[in-house]
mmCIF file of C-alpha atoms in Angstrom:
data_model
loop_
_atom_site.group_PDB
_atom_site.id
_atom_site.type_symbol
_atom_site.label_atom_id
_atom_site.label_comp_id
_atom_site.label_asym_id
_atom_site.label_seq_id
_atom_site.Cartn_x
_atom_site.Cartn_y
_atom_site.Cartn_z
ATOM 1 C CA MET H 1 57.644 -25.201 50.600
ATOM 2 C CA SER H 2 59.391 -22.710 52.836
ATOM 3 C CA ARG H 3 59.461 -19.199 51.431
ATOM 4 C CA CYS H 4 61.088 -17.387 54.320
ATOM 5 C CA ALA H 5 64.790 -17.371 53.392
ATOM 6 C CA TRP H 6 64.570 -14.000 51.634
ATOM 7 C CA PRO H 7 66.525 -10.782 52.121
ATOM 8 C CA ALA H 8 64.651 -7.602 53.017
ATOM 9 C CA LEU H 9 63.073 -5.782 50.076
ATOM 10 C CA PRO H 10 62.255 -2.071 50.082
ATOM 11 C CA ILE H 11 58.792 -2.791 48.698
ATOM 12 C CA LEU H 12 56.112 -2.560 51.353
ATOM 13 C CA GLY H 13 53.385 -4.312 49.382
ATOM 14 C CA ILE H 14 55.600 -7.308 48.660
ATOM 15 C CA VAL H 15 56.827 -7.452 52.250
ATOM 16 C CA ALA H 16 53.248 -7.775 53.434
ATOM 17 C CA ILE H 17 52.595 -10.688 51.098
ATOM 18 C CA LEU H 18 55.856 -12.396 51.996
ATOM 19 C CA SER H 19 55.013 -12.069 55.670
ATOM 20 C CA ALA H 20 51.810 -13.986 55.059
ATOM 21 C CA ALA H 21 53.514 -16.517 52.793
ATOM 22 C CA CYS H 22 56.188 -17.277 55.384
ATOM 23 C CA GLY H 23 53.486 -18.586 57.684
ATOM 24 C CA LYS H 24 53.197 -21.661 55.465
ATOM 25 C CA GLY H 25 55.529 -24.508 56.389
ATOM 26 C CA SER H 26 56.802 -27.410 54.351
ATOM 27 C CA ALA H 27 53.539 -29.304 54.730
ATOM 28 C CA THR H 28 50.038 -27.971 54.175
ATOM 29 C CA THR H 29 48.421 -26.554 57.310
ATOM 30 C CA ALA H 30 44.679 -26.840 57.781
ATOM 31 C CA GLY H 31 42.948 -23.491 57.940
ATOM 32 C CA ALA H 32 45.735 -21.628 56.110
ATOM 33 C CA PRO H 33 45.249 -17.856 55.753
ATOM 34 C CA ALA H 34 43.266 -16.463 52.863
ATOM 35 C CA GLU H 35 45.012 -15.074 49.800
ATOM 36 C CA PRO H 36 46.214 -11.458 50.222
ATOM 37 C CA PRO H 37 45.285 -8.551 47.958
ATOM 38 C CA ARG H 38 46.911 -8.571 44.570
ATOM 39 C CA PRO H 39 50.292 -6.841 44.380
ATOM 40 C CA PRO H 40 50.990 -3.890 42.042
ATOM 41 C CA GLY H 41 50.270 -4.642 38.401
ATOM 42 C CA PRO H 42 52.854 -5.109 35.670
ATOM 43 C CA GLY H 43 52.777 -1.438 34.716
ATOM 44 C CA SER H 44 53.857 -0.122 38.122
ATOM 45 C CA THR H 45 57.334 1.085 38.984
ATOM 46 C CA GLN H 46 57.527 -1.306 41.935
ATOM 47 C CA ALA H 47 56.617 -4.367 39.901
ATOM 48 C CA ALA H 48 59.098 -3.476 37.182
ATOM 49 C CA ALA H 49 62.098 -3.672 39.488
ATOM 50 C CA ALA H 50 64.280 -6.734 38.835
ATOM 51 C CA ALA H 51 65.202 -8.969 41.768
ATOM 52 C CA ALA H 52 68.866 -9.094 42.743
ATOM 53 C CA GLY H 53 70.483 -12.367 41.748
ATOM 54 C CA SER H 54 68.039 -13.146 38.942
ATOM 55 C CA ALA H 55 69.313 -14.320 35.581
ATOM 56 C CA THR H 56 70.376 -11.531 33.232
ATOM 57 C CA PRO H 57 67.767 -11.216 30.494
ATOM 58 C CA ALA H 58 68.797 -10.826 26.878
ATOM 59 C CA GLY H 59 67.335 -8.668 24.155
ATOM 60 C CA PRO H 60 65.298 -5.438 24.137
ATOM 61 C CA ALA H 61 63.023 -4.054 26.834
ATOM 62 C CA ALA H 62 60.154 -6.307 27.817
ATOM 63 C CA PRO H 63 56.793 -5.804 26.057
ATOM 64 C CA VAL H 64 53.783 -4.637 27.986
ATOM 65 C CA CYS H 65 51.369 -7.258 29.338
ATOM 66 C CA GLU H 66 47.768 -6.173 29.806
ATOM 67 C CA PRO H 67 45.400 -7.895 32.253
ATOM 68 C CA LEU H 68 42.361 -9.599 30.731
ATOM 69 C CA ALA H 69 38.972 -10.319 32.249
ATOM 70 C CA PHE H 70 39.065 -13.607 34.142
ATOM 71 C CA ALA H 71 37.694 -15.249 37.276
ATOM 72 C CA GLU H 72 39.700 -14.108 40.281
ATOM 73 C CA SER H 73 40.068 -17.556 41.861
ATOM 74 C CA THR H 74 39.493 -21.301 41.698
ATOM 75 C CA PRO H 75 38.440 -23.568 44.577
ATOM 76 C CA VAL H 76 41.496 -25.761 43.899
ATOM 77 C CA PRO H 77 43.703 -25.423 47.008
ATOM 78 C CA GLU H 78 47.334 -24.337 46.598
ATOM 79 C CA ALA H 79 47.279 -24.196 42.797
ATOM 80 C CA SER H 80 50.795 -25.212 41.830
ATOM 81 C CA GLY H 81 50.635 -26.270 38.189
ATOM 82 C CA ALA H 82 48.429 -26.346 35.102
ATOM 83 C CA ALA H 83 48.243 -28.228 31.806
ATOM 84 C CA TRP H 84 46.163 -27.967 28.635
ATOM 85 C CA LEU H 85 43.952 -30.923 27.778
ATOM 86 C CA VAL H 86 41.192 -31.441 25.215
ATOM 87 C CA ILE H 87 38.082 -32.547 27.117
ATOM 88 C CA ASP H 88 34.825 -33.246 25.260
ATOM 89 C CA GLY H 89 36.227 -31.539 22.193
ATOM 90 C CA LYS H 90 37.285 -28.330 23.940
ATOM 91 C CA ARG H 91 40.701 -27.279 25.169
ATOM 92 C CA GLU H 92 40.557 -26.762 28.935
ATOM 93 C CA LEU H 93 43.060 -25.897 31.640
ATOM 94 C CA VAL H 94 43.644 -28.598 34.268
ATOM 95 C CA VAL H 95 44.898 -26.983 37.499
ATOM 96 C CA VAL H 96 46.354 -29.081 40.354
ATOM 97 C CA GLY H 97 47.128 -28.487 44.033
ATOM 98 C CA ASP H 98 50.247 -29.635 45.847
ATOM 99 C CA SER H 99 51.135 -31.424 49.108
ATOM 100 C CA GLY H 100 48.430 -32.298 51.581
ATOM 101 C CA ASN H 101 45.618 -31.933 49.056
ATOM 102 C CA HIS H 102 45.483 -35.590 47.906
ATOM 103 C CA GLY H 103 45.692 -34.868 44.174
ATOM 104 C CA ALA H 104 43.102 -32.069 44.116
ATOM 105 C CA TYR H 105 42.429 -30.734 40.631
ATOM 106 C CA GLY H 106 40.054 -28.400 38.864
ATOM 107 C CA ILE H 107 39.150 -27.904 35.210
ATOM 108 C CA VAL H 108 39.149 -24.194 34.377
ATOM 109 C CA ASP H 109 37.528 -22.554 31.361
ATOM 110 C CA PRO H 110 40.376 -20.677 29.631
ATOM 111 C CA GLU H 111 38.117 -17.836 28.464
ATOM 112 C CA THR H 112 36.202 -17.046 31.647
ATOM 113 C CA GLY H 113 38.246 -18.661 34.429
ATOM 114 C CA ALA H 114 35.174 -20.519 35.697
ATOM 115 C CA THR H 115 36.005 -23.813 37.419
ATOM 116 C CA ILE H 116 33.706 -26.331 35.740
ATOM 117 C CA GLU H 117 34.866 -29.505 37.512
ATOM 118 C CA THR H 118 36.793 -30.451 40.632
ATOM 119 C CA GLY H 119 38.027 -33.809 41.869
ATOM 120 C CA LEU H 120 41.007 -35.833 43.036
ATOM 121 C CA LEU H 121 43.641 -37.376 40.796
ATOM 122 C CA PRO H 122 44.214 -41.019 41.757
ATOM 123 C CA LEU H 123 47.532 -41.527 43.552
ATOM 124 C CA SER H 124 49.525 -44.396 45.027
ATOM 125 C CA GLY H 125 51.678 -44.671 48.112
ATOM 126 C CA GLU H 126 55.154 -44.994 46.583
ATOM 127 C CA ALA H 127 55.441 -41.191 46.334
ATOM 128 C CA SER H 128 53.894 -38.201 48.081
ATOM 129 C CA ASP H 129 50.918 -36.167 46.875
ATOM 130 C CA ASP H 130 53.185 -33.111 46.453
ATOM 131 C CA LEU H 131 52.243 -32.496 42.805
ATOM 132 C CA GLU H 132 54.282 -29.429 41.938
ATOM 133 C CA GLY H 133 54.043 -29.352 38.161
ATOM 134 C CA VAL H 134 51.885 -30.880 35.431
ATOM 135 C CA ALA H 135 52.104 -30.955 31.657
ATOM 136 C CA ALA H 136 50.197 -32.643 28.849
ATOM 137 C CA ARG H 137 51.580 -34.923 26.175
ATOM 138 C CA GLY H 138 48.906 -35.974 23.733
ATOM 139 C CA ASP H 139 45.899 -37.096 25.771
ATOM 140 C CA LYS H 140 47.945 -37.774 28.912
ATOM 141 C CA ILE H 141 48.756 -35.584 31.893
ATOM 142 C CA TYR H 142 52.193 -35.917 33.509
ATOM 143 C CA GLY H 143 52.769 -34.753 37.052
ATOM 144 C CA ILE H 144 56.044 -34.345 38.963
ATOM 145 C CA THR H 145 56.543 -34.271 42.737
ATOM 146 C CA SER H 146 59.095 -32.069 44.474
ATOM 147 C CA SER H 147 61.316 -35.114 45.055
ATOM 148 C CA GLY H 148 61.445 -35.987 41.340
ATOM 149 C CA TRP H 149 58.855 -38.734 40.884
ATOM 150 C CA MET H 150 56.522 -38.833 37.903
ATOM 151 C CA ARG H 151 52.915 -39.980 37.476
ATOM 152 C CA VAL H 152 50.846 -40.219 34.279
ATOM 153 C CA TRP H 153 47.044 -39.896 34.037
ATOM 154 C CA GLN H 154 44.446 -40.065 31.308
ATOM 155 C CA ARG H 155 40.915 -38.764 31.187
ATOM 156 C CA LYS H 156 38.334 -41.442 31.970
ATOM 157 C CA GLY H 157 34.637 -40.652 32.298
ATOM 158 C CA PRO H 158 34.071 -37.749 34.675
ATOM 159 C CA GLY H 159 37.581 -37.980 36.137
ATOM 160 C CA PHE H 160 41.060 -39.398 35.527
ATOM 161 C CA GLU H 161 42.768 -42.767 35.834
ATOM 162 C CA LEU H 162 46.381 -43.352 36.847
ATOM 163 C CA LEU H 163 48.179 -44.996 33.911
ATOM 164 C CA GLU H 164 51.739 -45.116 35.141
ATOM 165 C CA GLY H 165 53.939 -44.353 38.110
ATOM 166 C CA PRO H 166 55.022 -42.996 40.306
ATOM 167 C CA TYR H 167 58.523 -43.588 38.977
ATOM 168 C CA PRO H 168 61.748 -41.639 39.617
ATOM 169 C CA ILE H 169 63.042 -39.525 36.733
ATOM 170 C CA GLY H 170 66.584 -40.656 37.534
ATOM 171 C CA PRO H 171 68.550 -42.701 40.068
ATOM 172 C CA VAL H 172 67.414 -42.081 43.643
ATOM 173 C CA ASP H 173 70.780 -40.701 44.689
ATOM 174 C CA LEU H 174 70.077 -37.704 46.957
ATOM 175 C CA PRO H 175 69.558 -37.621 50.736
ATOM 176 C CA ASP H 176 66.077 -37.167 52.151
ATOM 177 C CA THR H 177 66.942 -33.812 53.715
ATOM 178 C CA ARG H 178 64.500 -31.051 52.887
ATOM 179 C CA ASN H 179 66.337 -28.521 50.780
ATOM 180 C CA ASN H 180 64.163 -25.611 49.700
ATOM 181 C CA ASP H 181 66.476 -22.874 48.559
ATOM 182 C CA ARG H 182 69.908 -24.252 47.789
ATOM 183 C CA ALA H 183 71.246 -26.856 45.413
ATOM 184 C CA PRO H 184 72.318 -30.197 46.854
ATOM 185 C CA GLU H 185 75.974 -31.105 46.550
ATOM 186 C CA GLY H 186 77.004 -33.208 43.568
ATOM 187 C CA ASP H 187 74.996 -34.115 40.484
ATOM 188 C CA GLY H 188 72.211 -36.171 42.082
ATOM 189 C CA MET H 189 68.696 -35.467 40.815
ATOM 190 C CA VAL H 190 66.109 -37.521 42.757
ATOM 191 C CA CYS H 191 65.393 -38.263 46.412
ATOM 192 C CA LYS H 192 62.996 -40.649 48.175
ATOM 193 C CA GLY H 193 59.497 -40.447 46.754
ATOM 194 C CA THR H 194 57.661 -39.998 50.038
ATOM 195 C CA ILE H 195 59.771 -37.002 51.130
ATOM 196 C CA VAL H 196 58.610 -33.456 50.329
ATOM 197 C CA ASN H 197 60.901 -30.601 49.189
ATOM 198 C CA CYS H 198 64.114 -32.624 49.183
ATOM 199 C CA GLY H 199 66.958 -32.693 46.662
ATOM 200 C CA ARG H 200 66.363 -30.433 43.661
ATOM 201 C CA ASN H 201 62.925 -29.557 45.037
ATOM 202 C CA TYR H 202 61.173 -29.613 41.667
ATOM 203 C CA GLU H 203 58.515 -26.943 41.356
ATOM 204 C CA GLY H 204 57.361 -27.204 37.759
ATOM 205 C CA LEU H 205 57.122 -29.343 34.625
ATOM 206 C CA CYS H 206 56.809 -28.483 30.937
ATOM 207 C CA LEU H 207 56.673 -30.730 27.856
ATOM 208 C CA ALA H 208 57.061 -29.425 24.311
ATOM 209 C CA PRO H 209 54.078 -29.837 21.968
ATOM 210 C CA ALA H 210 56.455 -30.891 19.173
ATOM 211 C CA PRO H 211 59.900 -31.874 20.463
ATOM 212 C CA ARG H 212 62.789 -31.174 18.111
ATOM 213 C CA PRO H 213 65.049 -33.994 16.898
ATOM 214 C CA GLY H 214 67.923 -34.640 19.268
ATOM 215 C CA GLY H 215 66.709 -32.056 21.734
ATOM 216 C CA CYS H 216 64.921 -32.048 25.054
ATOM 217 C CA LEU H 217 61.315 -33.230 25.283
ATOM 218 C CA GLY H 218 60.770 -30.696 28.028
ATOM 219 C CA PHE H 219 62.077 -29.608 31.402
ATOM 220 C CA ALA H 220 61.766 -30.127 35.136
ATOM 221 C CA ALA H 221 62.030 -26.837 37.056
ATOM 222 C CA SER H 222 64.203 -26.923 40.180
ATOM 223 C CA LYS H 223 63.345 -24.433 42.897
ATOM 224 C CA ALA H 224 66.462 -25.385 44.877
ATOM 225 C CA ASP H 225 68.895 -23.977 42.323
ATOM 226 C CA GLY H 226 66.774 -21.988 39.844
ATOM 227 C CA HIS H 227 67.528 -24.199 36.818
ATOM 228 C CA LEU H 228 65.455 -25.974 34.191
ATOM 229 C CA TYR H 229 66.727 -29.538 33.661
ATOM 230 C CA CYS H 230 66.348 -31.292 30.324
ATOM 231 C CA LEU H 231 64.003 -34.270 30.091
ATOM 232 C CA THR H 232 64.360 -37.002 27.480
ATOM 233 C CA GLU H 233 62.640 -40.369 27.094
ATOM 234 C CA ALA H 234 64.109 -43.813 27.680
ATOM 235 C CA ALA H 235 62.125 -47.067 27.684
ATOM 236 C CA GLY H 236 58.894 -45.074 27.702
ATOM 237 C CA LYS H 237 59.768 -43.026 30.794
ATOM 238 C CA LEU H 238 60.936 -39.443 31.217
ATOM 239 C CA VAL H 239 64.553 -39.081 32.334
ATOM 240 C CA VAL H 240 66.241 -35.957 33.742
ATOM 241 C CA HIS H 241 69.769 -34.761 32.837
ATOM 242 C CA HIS H 242 71.933 -32.797 35.257
ATOM 243 C CA ASP H 243 74.429 -31.830 32.538
ATOM 244 C CA ARG H 244 71.796 -30.210 30.285
ATOM 245 C CA ALA H 245 70.403 -27.294 32.247
ATOM 246 C CA ILE H 246 69.259 -23.696 31.718
ATOM 247 C CA ALA H 247 69.892 -21.183 34.510
ATOM 248 C CA ILE H 248 66.808 -18.996 35.021
ATOM 249 C CA THR H 249 66.857 -17.218 38.374
ATOM 250 C CA ARG H 250 68.095 -17.270 41.968
ATOM 251 C CA PRO H 251 67.697 -20.314 44.249
ATOM 252 C CA GLY H 252 64.254 -20.436 45.825
ATOM 253 C CA ALA H 253 62.543 -18.343 43.139
ATOM 254 C CA LEU H 254 61.794 -20.633 40.164
ATOM 255 C CA ALA H 255 58.102 -21.551 40.160
ATOM 256 C CA ASP H 256 57.021 -23.263 36.926
ATOM 257 C CA CYS H 257 57.519 -23.543 33.168
ATOM 258 C CA ALA H 258 55.173 -23.974 30.220
ATOM 259 C CA PHE H 259 55.250 -24.300 26.459
ATOM 260 C CA GLY H 260 53.025 -22.238 24.230
ATOM 261 C CA ASP H 261 51.235 -23.972 21.382
ATOM 262 C CA ASP H 262 53.852 -22.518 19.001
ATOM 263 C CA GLY H 263 56.675 -24.256 20.902
ATOM 264 C CA THR H 264 57.874 -21.162 22.759
ATOM 265 C CA LEU H 265 59.185 -21.925 26.245
ATOM 266 C CA TRP H 266 57.915 -19.692 29.063
ATOM 267 C CA VAL H 267 59.058 -19.665 32.682
ATOM 268 C CA GLY H 268 57.440 -18.125 35.762
ATOM 269 C CA SER H 269 59.100 -17.162 39.038
ATOM 270 C CA ASN H 270 57.544 -16.689 42.446
ATOM 271 C CA LEU H 271 57.458 -13.525 44.520
ATOM 272 C CA PHE H 272 61.098 -13.967 45.566
ATOM 273 C CA ASP H 273 61.858 -12.848 41.976
ATOM 274 C CA LEU H 274 58.850 -10.482 41.866
ATOM 275 C CA GLY H 275 56.769 -12.974 39.891
ATOM 276 C CA ASN H 276 58.753 -12.413 36.705
ATOM 277 C CA VAL H 277 57.820 -14.236 33.517
ATOM 278 C CA TYR H 278 60.567 -15.143 31.029
ATOM 279 C CA ARG H 279 60.767 -16.469 27.485
ATOM 280 C CA VAL H 280 63.523 -18.900 26.517
ATOM 281 C CA THR H 281 64.707 -19.335 22.945
ATOM 282 C CA HIS H 282 66.926 -22.128 21.553
ATOM 283 C CA TRP H 283 65.820 -24.283 24.485
ATOM 284 C CA GLU H 284 66.288 -27.543 22.575
ATOM 285 C CA ASP H 285 70.030 -27.132 23.202
ATOM 286 C CA PRO H 286 70.319 -25.850 26.791
ATOM 287 C CA ALA H 287 73.908 -24.719 26.195
ATOM 288 C CA ALA H 288 72.678 -22.283 23.518
ATOM 289 C CA ALA H 289 69.488 -21.133 25.289
ATOM 290 C CA GLN H 290 68.810 -17.394 25.635
ATOM 291 C CA LEU H 291 66.628 -15.773 28.272
ATOM 292 C CA GLU H 292 64.353 -12.751 27.870
ATOM 293 C CA ARG H 293 62.405 -11.203 30.721
ATOM 294 C CA VAL H 294 58.834 -10.481 29.626
ATOM 295 C CA ALA H 295 57.246 -8.806 32.656
ATOM 296 C CA PRO H 296 56.626 -9.234 36.390
ATOM 297 C CA LEU H 297 53.165 -10.872 36.571
ATOM 298 C CA ALA H 298 52.691 -11.420 40.280
ATOM 299 C CA ILE H 299 49.391 -12.514 41.781
ATOM 300 C CA GLY H 300 49.281 -13.541 45.435
ATOM 301 C CA PHE H 301 52.267 -15.891 45.676
ATOM 302 C CA PRO H 302 52.592 -16.878 41.992
ATOM 303 C CA GLU H 303 53.492 -20.466 41.150
ATOM 304 C CA GLY H 304 51.732 -22.040 38.169
ATOM 305 C CA ILE H 305 51.978 -20.714 34.619
ATOM 306 C CA ALA H 306 50.196 -21.669 31.387
ATOM 307 C CA VAL H 307 50.350 -20.069 27.943
ATOM 308 C CA ARG H 308 48.189 -20.112 24.825
ATOM 309 C CA GLY H 309 49.176 -17.855 21.954
ATOM 310 C CA ASP H 310 50.004 -14.466 23.442
ATOM 311 C CA VAL H 311 47.893 -15.086 26.570
ATOM 312 C CA VAL H 312 49.657 -15.934 29.828
ATOM 313 C CA TYR H 313 47.856 -17.470 32.817
ATOM 314 C CA ARG H 314 49.193 -17.369 36.380
ATOM 315 C CA MET H 315 48.010 -19.221 39.484
ATOM 316 C CA SER H 316 48.795 -18.483 43.135
ATOM 317 C CA ASP H 317 49.654 -20.862 45.986
ATOM 318 C CA LEU H 318 49.515 -19.331 49.437
ATOM 319 C CA GLY H 319 48.698 -22.392 51.479
ATOM 320 C CA GLY H 320 44.956 -22.880 51.121
ATOM 321 C CA ALA H 321 41.798 -22.390 49.073
ATOM 322 C CA PRO H 322 40.730 -20.599 47.015
ATOM 323 C CA SER H 323 43.733 -19.975 44.771
ATOM 324 C CA LEU H 324 44.006 -16.701 42.862
ATOM 325 C CA LEU H 325 43.992 -16.705 39.051
ATOM 326 C CA ALA H 326 44.993 -14.084 36.488
ATOM 327 C CA ARG H 327 45.159 -13.831 32.708
ATOM 328 C CA TYR H 328 47.285 -11.411 30.651
ATOM 329 C CA ARG H 329 47.954 -10.638 27.000
ATOM 330 C CA CYS H 330 51.686 -10.209 26.425
ATOM 331 C CA ARG H 331 52.491 -8.791 23.022
ATOM 332 C CA ARG H 332 55.937 -9.297 21.539
#
């Protein structure tokens, strides 16, 4: 997941973090550097600056987000996505790592941030272990790879079992070329399952808690072009649609998406867009969707996002373990 194609920014703290992040190549490197210090908080002048090329937010000035007490990190390496799941009667946050970590996951207490379980999600060889986004649907966890292949798991005993997949979310019609920060030509959506960071280079996944009739079930977040792509269901499998997309931010900056329990769609960017968090309204019809910037909530190199009520969780992926965590209350 190359992060180096980025113009110079006049922000010394961010430059330092980007310099460290650019040391991570497309595949995980053993002994990756430790996470850097946290960048300026959401109240600072530096963090409030909008990145050039980002989507134009609609509506009034963003509300203030206040940091909440939370564990500073999880042992899950390269935390790239998170999903809510009820485990033993309690709603927990399942956090996953991406390529080279063999399906590493951790279960995080949403109140304290304590990691109460770690393990490996079962995989199979038809697609890579580059799990870039996860989302829950009922009692199942869905996970998407950067190339556009989906797996489905369910809780079983002290771990998880693989129920389905990997399967492509559309025709495999893109070349295997790695393509981090620019959209591929044409309307292709999926590349070979074993290739990492090719095609649309999906970076996140979100599924609505209560999909609306005739609308999208959720979205796959493309880092290559900064768009959310509508997902529907056909024959029991999730299918992506190139012609139903929501533009969020610049190529190379989109990191993840998540639905709140009230059906609100949230989107997080990485440090190439200053870690901004957005809300999207009218998402069920991508052509009518409206974007509102909430606040820049950057921690390390922010990737994963999860939301519950007015509380926003962010996770950092800087190429190793531990991964930084943060929790904020964002009032409307």
